C-alpha cells in the first residue's frame, strides 16, 4: 500500500486500467478494449490532472500569486479539479459554467468551496445541449470576471499545462500499463488536451500507434465536414471550434459518434463491466467497438473513462 499522503493532490493520476472482456463478449468483438479509469481521480475526472498542472506551473512562473483569485470557464470537470486544487492550496476559485451542463457539477464545485456563476444558454439552445455559441457566452462572462478581479485565468483551452499533464502523466501511464502492447488510442475532443498529450506520448514510443479523434456526428468541425447541428448531448466537448492543441499530424482518422451511440456505450459499460462513466466515455466505447468490428479487428485499443456517471444522474443518460 502507498504511504499516507499529505494532501488529496498526491492522489491525482496513476489511475488503473481494466480489460473489458465481458463487454467484448457481449458485443462479439474481435480484439481487446482497455479502459483507463480516470473517473477514480479525486474529482472523478481526467481534468484533475490538468487542474493541478496548470496551477503548479503558474505558481512556478510567478503568474499566480498567493491568495490571488483563480477563474475558469468549465463544463464542470475542470472546474471541479480546480476547486479541489485551489481548496488545498488556498486560492479563491470562481467557476463559470453554462446552464446547459448538468447541475450535479455545479453542486459539487460549490461543496468544494468554489463560487459558481451560471450563464444562460444562447437563444434556441436546448437544455442539456451545450453548443459553441453557449460556450462563447461563458467565455465572455469569464473574461469580464478576470478583468474585474485581476484574477489568474486557468485557461484550459490555451495553457500548455493541459497537454503536458497528459503527455507526461496519462500517456506515459498508458504505455507502462500496456507494456507498449497497444495499437490505437480513441478520444472524444473537448479542449484537445488529452488527445494531444496522450497521442504525443504514445507516438514518441511507437510512431505506428493509431490515434482516433472523435466528434459528434452533427458537428464534425475539426474533420472539416458539414456541421448540421451544433447542439448535441455529449457534454464537455464537440464545440464546433478550432482547437490550438489539436495537431492534425497526430490524427490517424477523424471519427464521429451520435448521441444515441454515446448513451448506448455508457450503459453497456456500466451493465457489463460495472464501470460508471459519462457521455464522452460512452462515445469512446461505441467508437472503439465500431473500430474492432472493422478496420481494427483483432487490435488492442485504449480509451479513457473521462468522468463518473454520477455527474449525469439528473439527465436521462441512465434511466
Short mmCIF file of C-alpha atoms in Angstrom, two decimals:
data_model
loop_
_atom_site.label_atom_id
_atom_site.label_comp_id
_atom_site.label_asym_id
_atom_site.label_seq_id
_atom_site.Cartn_x
_atom_site.Cartn_y
_atom_site.Cartn_z
CA UNK A 1 0.00 0.00 0.00
CA UNK A 2 1.02 3.60 -0.54
CA UNK A 3 2.11 5.74 2.39
CA UNK A 4 -0.26 8.29 3.92
CA UNK A 5 -0.27 11.37 1.67
CA UNK A 6 -0.12 14.92 2.96
CA UNK A 7 -2.96 16.07 0.70
CA UNK A 8 -5.52 14.74 -1.75
CA UNK A 9 -3.48 16.31 -4.58
CA UNK A 10 -0.97 13.46 -4.27
CA UNK A 11 -3.71 11.02 -5.24
CA UNK A 12 -4.25 12.59 -8.67
CA UNK A 13 -3.12 10.35 -11.54
CA UNK A 14 -1.71 6.83 -11.62
CA UNK A 15 -5.19 5.53 -12.35
CA UNK A 16 -5.80 1.81 -13.02
CA UNK A 17 -6.63 0.19 -16.34
CA UNK A 18 -9.22 -2.54 -16.94
CA UNK A 19 -9.58 -5.05 -19.80
CA UNK A 20 -13.20 -5.13 -20.96
CA UNK A 21 -13.58 -8.83 -21.68
CA UNK A 22 -17.26 -9.02 -20.63
CA UNK A 23 -18.27 -6.16 -22.92
CA UNK A 24 -16.20 -7.67 -25.72
CA UNK A 25 -18.02 -10.99 -25.35
CA UNK A 26 -21.47 -9.37 -25.15
CA UNK A 27 -20.87 -7.35 -28.31
CA UNK A 28 -18.95 -10.18 -30.05
CA UNK A 29 -15.89 -8.03 -30.73
CA UNK A 30 -12.56 -9.31 -32.01
CA UNK A 31 -9.66 -7.66 -30.25
CA UNK A 32 -9.01 -6.03 -26.87
CA UNK A 33 -10.57 -2.96 -25.26
CA UNK A 34 -8.71 -1.32 -22.37
CA UNK A 35 -10.31 1.39 -20.23
CA UNK A 36 -8.18 3.75 -18.12
CA UNK A 37 -10.23 4.73 -15.08
CA UNK A 38 -9.81 8.50 -14.89
CA UNK A 39 -13.12 8.60 -13.01
CA UNK A 40 -11.16 7.39 -9.97
CA UNK A 41 -9.31 10.69 -9.60
CA UNK A 42 -10.48 12.63 -6.50
CA UNK A 43 -12.69 14.94 -8.58
CA UNK A 44 -13.99 11.94 -10.55
CA UNK A 45 -12.48 13.01 -13.88
CA UNK A 46 -9.35 13.25 -16.01
CA UNK A 47 -9.45 17.03 -15.57
CA UNK A 48 -7.94 16.82 -12.08
CA UNK A 49 -4.63 16.21 -13.81
CA UNK A 50 -4.71 19.41 -15.85
CA UNK A 51 -6.02 21.49 -12.96
CA UNK A 52 -3.05 20.54 -10.80
CA UNK A 53 -0.53 21.02 -13.60
CA UNK A 54 -1.85 24.42 -14.69
CA UNK A 55 -1.86 25.78 -11.14
CA UNK A 56 1.59 24.42 -10.27
CA UNK A 57 3.10 25.78 -13.48
CA UNK A 58 1.54 29.19 -12.82
CA UNK A 59 2.95 29.17 -9.29
CA UNK A 60 6.41 28.30 -10.59
CA UNK A 61 6.34 31.05 -13.24
CA UNK A 62 5.02 33.69 -10.87
CA UNK A 63 1.83 34.21 -12.89
CA UNK A 64 -0.21 33.11 -9.88
CA UNK A 65 0.47 34.90 -6.61
CA UNK A 66 -0.53 33.76 -3.09
CA UNK A 67 -4.18 34.48 -2.41
CA UNK A 68 -4.93 35.59 -5.98
CA UNK A 69 -8.34 34.51 -7.28
CA UNK A 70 -8.42 31.80 -9.95
CA UNK A 71 -11.14 31.85 -12.63
CA UNK A 72 -12.02 29.47 -15.43
CA UNK A 73 -14.91 28.52 -17.69
CA UNK A 74 -15.88 24.89 -17.38
CA UNK A 75 -18.43 22.27 -18.27
CA UNK A 76 -17.87 21.13 -14.70
CA UNK A 77 -14.96 18.70 -14.69
CA UNK A 78 -12.05 21.13 -14.99
CA UNK A 79 -13.88 23.36 -12.54
CA UNK A 80 -14.15 20.51 -10.05
CA UNK A 81 -10.45 19.76 -10.42
CA UNK A 82 -9.57 23.43 -9.94
CA UNK A 83 -11.90 23.66 -6.94
CA UNK A 84 -10.00 20.78 -5.30
CA UNK A 85 -6.56 22.18 -6.10
CA UNK A 86 -7.49 25.70 -5.02
CA UNK A 87 -9.10 24.47 -1.78
CA UNK A 88 -5.90 22.67 -0.79
CA UNK A 89 -3.58 25.50 -1.89
CA UNK A 90 -5.68 28.36 -0.53
CA UNK A 91 -6.77 30.20 -3.68
CA UNK A 92 -10.31 31.56 -4.10
CA UNK A 93 -11.81 29.87 -7.16
CA UNK A 94 -14.64 31.04 -9.40
CA UNK A 95 -16.12 28.61 -11.93
CA UNK A 96 -18.15 29.98 -14.85
CA UNK A 97 -20.45 27.40 -16.43
CA UNK A 98 -23.32 27.23 -18.90
CA UNK A 99 -26.75 26.37 -17.50
CA UNK A 100 -26.86 23.70 -20.19
CA UNK A 101 -24.50 21.47 -18.22
CA UNK A 102 -25.73 19.02 -15.58
CA UNK A 103 -26.31 20.69 -12.23
CA UNK A 104 -24.56 17.95 -10.25
CA UNK A 105 -21.29 19.54 -11.30
CA UNK A 106 -22.25 22.98 -10.02
CA UNK A 107 -23.28 21.49 -6.67
CA UNK A 108 -20.03 19.54 -6.43
CA UNK A 109 -17.92 22.64 -7.12
CA UNK A 110 -19.83 24.66 -4.53
CA UNK A 111 -19.36 21.87 -1.99
CA UNK A 112 -15.61 22.15 -2.63
CA UNK A 113 -15.65 25.85 -1.80
CA UNK A 114 -15.90 27.34 -5.29
CA UNK A 115 -18.12 30.21 -6.31
CA UNK A 116 -20.14 29.06 -9.32
CA UNK A 117 -21.57 31.52 -11.83
CA UNK A 118 -24.12 30.03 -14.21
CA UNK A 119 -24.58 31.63 -17.62
CA UNK A 120 -27.81 31.47 -19.64
CA UNK A 121 -27.66 29.46 -22.86
CA UNK A 122 -27.85 31.06 -26.28
CA UNK A 123 -31.31 31.60 -27.72
CA UNK A 124 -32.57 28.34 -29.17
CA UNK A 125 -30.10 26.05 -27.38
CA UNK A 126 -31.92 23.06 -25.85
CA UNK A 127 -31.31 22.42 -22.13
CA UNK A 128 -28.60 19.82 -21.63
CA UNK A 129 -27.04 20.50 -25.04
CA UNK A 130 -24.14 22.97 -24.85
CA UNK A 131 -23.06 24.42 -28.20
CA UNK A 132 -20.13 26.57 -29.25
CA UNK A 133 -22.45 29.59 -29.02
CA UNK A 134 -23.22 28.72 -25.41
CA UNK A 135 -19.50 28.44 -24.70
CA UNK A 136 -18.90 31.85 -26.30
CA UNK A 137 -21.31 33.40 -23.78
CA UNK A 138 -19.48 31.67 -20.93
CA UNK A 139 -16.13 32.89 -22.31
CA UNK A 140 -17.41 36.47 -22.47
CA UNK A 141 -18.52 36.38 -18.82
CA UNK A 142 -15.26 34.72 -17.77
CA UNK A 143 -13.13 37.43 -19.37
CA UNK A 144 -15.12 40.16 -17.57
CA UNK A 145 -14.66 38.48 -14.20
CA UNK A 146 -10.91 38.03 -14.74
CA UNK A 147 -10.54 41.73 -15.59
CA UNK A 148 -12.69 42.91 -12.69
CA UNK A 149 -10.85 40.81 -10.08
CA UNK A 150 -7.34 40.84 -11.51
CA UNK A 151 -7.63 37.06 -11.35
CA UNK A 152 -5.45 34.33 -12.80
CA UNK A 153 -7.16 32.66 -15.75
CA UNK A 154 -6.60 28.90 -15.66
CA UNK A 155 -7.34 28.74 -19.39
CA UNK A 156 -7.70 25.07 -20.23
CA UNK A 157 -8.02 25.80 -23.96
CA UNK A 158 -4.67 27.63 -24.12
CA UNK A 159 -2.34 26.78 -21.23
CA UNK A 160 0.19 24.16 -22.32
CA UNK A 161 -0.01 22.54 -18.90
CA UNK A 162 -3.16 20.87 -20.20
CA UNK A 163 -1.16 18.96 -22.81
CA UNK A 164 1.81 18.31 -20.52
CA UNK A 165 -0.42 16.79 -17.81
CA UNK A 166 -1.44 14.08 -20.28
CA UNK A 167 1.83 13.79 -22.21
CA UNK A 168 3.96 13.18 -19.11
CA UNK A 169 1.20 11.67 -16.99
CA UNK A 170 -1.71 9.87 -18.63
CA UNK A 171 0.05 8.91 -21.87
CA UNK A 172 3.15 7.56 -20.14
CA UNK A 173 0.98 5.59 -17.73
CA UNK A 174 -0.89 4.02 -20.67
CA UNK A 175 2.41 2.96 -22.23
CA UNK A 176 3.69 1.47 -18.98
CA UNK A 177 0.43 -0.29 -18.09
CA UNK A 178 0.12 -1.90 -21.51
CA UNK A 179 3.87 -2.60 -21.66
CA UNK A 180 3.71 -0.99 -25.09
CA UNK A 181 1.26 -3.60 -26.39
CA UNK A 182 -1.41 -1.36 -27.89
CA UNK A 183 -2.40 -0.47 -31.42
CA UNK A 184 -4.65 2.54 -31.01
CA UNK A 185 -5.99 5.29 -28.77
CA UNK A 186 -9.53 6.68 -29.05
CA UNK A 187 -10.50 10.08 -27.61
CA UNK A 188 -13.50 12.42 -27.79
CA UNK A 189 -12.37 16.01 -28.23
CA UNK A 190 -13.08 18.66 -25.61
CA UNK A 191 -10.13 21.04 -25.31
CA UNK A 192 -7.99 18.58 -27.26
CA UNK A 193 -5.53 18.33 -24.36
CA UNK A 194 -5.94 14.64 -23.55
CA UNK A 195 -5.87 13.69 -27.23
CA UNK A 196 -2.75 15.77 -27.94
CA UNK A 197 -0.89 14.80 -24.78
CA UNK A 198 -1.62 11.08 -24.88
CA UNK A 199 -1.01 10.87 -28.64
CA UNK A 200 2.34 12.64 -28.31
CA UNK A 201 3.45 10.33 -25.51
CA UNK A 202 2.39 7.15 -27.27
CA UNK A 203 3.79 8.10 -30.67
CA UNK A 204 7.06 9.08 -29.01
CA UNK A 205 7.40 5.42 -28.00
CA UNK A 206 5.89 3.96 -31.17
CA UNK A 207 5.04 6.20 -34.15
CA UNK A 208 2.85 3.42 -35.59
CA UNK A 209 0.23 3.74 -32.83
CA UNK A 210 -3.02 4.97 -34.39
CA UNK A 211 -4.83 7.85 -32.70
CA UNK A 212 -8.51 8.40 -33.43
CA UNK A 213 -10.20 11.72 -32.64
CA UNK A 214 -13.97 11.69 -32.02
CA UNK A 215 -16.52 14.42 -32.65
CA UNK A 216 -20.33 14.46 -32.52
CA UNK A 217 -21.93 13.27 -35.75
CA UNK A 218 -23.86 16.53 -36.11
CA UNK A 219 -20.80 18.78 -35.85
CA UNK A 220 -17.57 17.26 -37.24
CA UNK A 221 -15.84 20.66 -37.22
CA UNK A 222 -12.22 19.52 -36.90
CA UNK A 223 -12.75 16.96 -39.67
CA UNK A 224 -13.81 19.90 -41.87
CA UNK A 225 -17.13 18.31 -42.68
CA UNK A 226 -20.59 19.89 -42.64
CA UNK A 227 -21.97 20.97 -39.27
CA UNK A 228 -25.68 20.11 -39.44
CA UNK A 229 -26.49 20.87 -35.80
CA UNK A 230 -24.09 22.43 -33.26
CA UNK A 231 -26.23 21.16 -30.38
CA UNK A 232 -25.71 17.65 -29.03
CA UNK A 233 -25.91 15.79 -25.73
CA UNK A 234 -22.27 14.77 -25.28
CA UNK A 235 -21.31 17.27 -22.58
CA UNK A 236 -17.77 18.58 -22.29
CA UNK A 237 -16.77 18.73 -25.94
CA UNK A 238 -17.74 18.92 -29.59
CA UNK A 239 -17.95 22.70 -29.53
CA UNK A 240 -17.51 23.29 -33.30
CA UNK A 241 -14.46 25.48 -32.90
CA UNK A 242 -10.78 25.43 -33.77
CA UNK A 243 -8.63 23.93 -31.02
CA UNK A 244 -4.96 25.02 -30.91
CA UNK A 245 -3.94 21.86 -29.04
CA UNK A 246 -5.02 19.51 -31.84
CA UNK A 247 -2.17 18.88 -34.25
CA UNK A 248 -3.66 17.23 -37.36
CA UNK A 249 -0.44 15.26 -37.84
CA UNK A 250 -1.31 13.29 -34.69
CA UNK A 251 -4.75 12.30 -36.02
CA UNK A 252 -4.91 8.94 -37.78
CA UNK A 253 -8.59 9.42 -38.56
CA UNK A 254 -11.48 11.63 -37.51
CA UNK A 255 -14.49 9.62 -36.31
CA UNK A 256 -18.00 10.67 -35.35
CA UNK A 257 -20.45 9.35 -32.80
CA UNK A 258 -24.15 10.06 -32.31
CA UNK A 259 -25.84 10.94 -29.01
CA UNK A 260 -27.59 7.57 -29.11
CA UNK A 261 -24.32 5.69 -29.63
CA UNK A 262 -22.72 7.52 -26.71
CA UNK A 263 -25.65 6.65 -24.46
CA UNK A 264 -25.63 3.01 -25.59
CA UNK A 265 -21.89 2.76 -24.94
CA UNK A 266 -22.11 4.25 -21.46
CA UNK A 267 -24.97 1.97 -20.45
CA UNK A 268 -23.23 -1.12 -21.84
CA UNK A 269 -20.02 -0.28 -19.97
CA UNK A 270 -21.97 0.02 -16.73
CA UNK A 271 -24.06 -3.10 -17.22
CA UNK A 272 -21.33 -5.45 -18.43
CA UNK A 273 -18.25 -4.10 -16.63
CA UNK A 274 -19.57 -2.20 -13.61
CA UNK A 275 -17.82 0.98 -14.81
CA UNK A 276 -20.00 4.07 -14.38
CA UNK A 277 -18.96 6.69 -16.93
CA UNK A 278 -20.46 9.75 -18.60
CA UNK A 279 -21.46 10.66 -22.15
CA UNK A 280 -17.95 11.04 -23.58
CA UNK A 281 -16.90 7.71 -22.10
CA UNK A 282 -19.87 6.12 -23.82
CA UNK A 283 -18.74 7.75 -27.06
CA UNK A 284 -15.34 6.10 -26.60
CA UNK A 285 -16.92 2.68 -26.05
CA UNK A 286 -19.09 2.86 -29.16
CA UNK A 287 -16.38 4.25 -31.44
CA UNK A 288 -13.78 1.74 -30.25
CA UNK A 289 -16.24 -1.13 -30.70
CA UNK A 290 -17.00 0.05 -34.24
CA UNK A 291 -13.28 0.05 -34.99
CA UNK A 292 -12.87 -3.50 -33.66
CA UNK A 293 -15.73 -4.58 -35.91
CA UNK A 294 -13.98 -3.09 -38.93
CA UNK A 295 -10.51 -1.78 -39.69
CA UNK A 296 -9.08 -2.51 -36.22
CA UNK A 297 -10.41 -6.07 -35.92
CA UNK A 298 -8.05 -8.01 -33.64
CA UNK A 299 -6.31 -4.86 -32.36
CA UNK A 300 -5.80 -3.54 -28.83
CA UNK A 301 -7.45 -0.15 -28.30
CA UNK A 302 -7.27 2.13 -25.26
CA UNK A 303 -9.66 4.86 -24.15
CA UNK A 304 -10.19 7.00 -21.06
CA UNK A 305 -13.15 6.77 -18.71
CA UNK A 306 -13.26 10.56 -18.62
CA UNK A 307 -15.57 11.07 -15.67
CA UNK A 308 -18.23 9.49 -13.47
CA UNK A 309 -21.82 8.76 -14.38
CA UNK A 310 -22.74 10.26 -11.01
CA UNK A 311 -22.32 13.66 -12.68
CA UNK A 312 -25.25 12.91 -15.01
CA UNK A 313 -27.94 11.39 -12.79
CA UNK A 314 -30.19 14.41 -13.44
CA UNK A 315 -30.08 13.59 -17.16
CA UNK A 316 -31.54 10.59 -18.99
CA UNK A 317 -28.13 9.03 -19.63
CA UNK A 318 -29.07 6.36 -17.08
CA UNK A 319 -32.75 5.56 -16.60
#
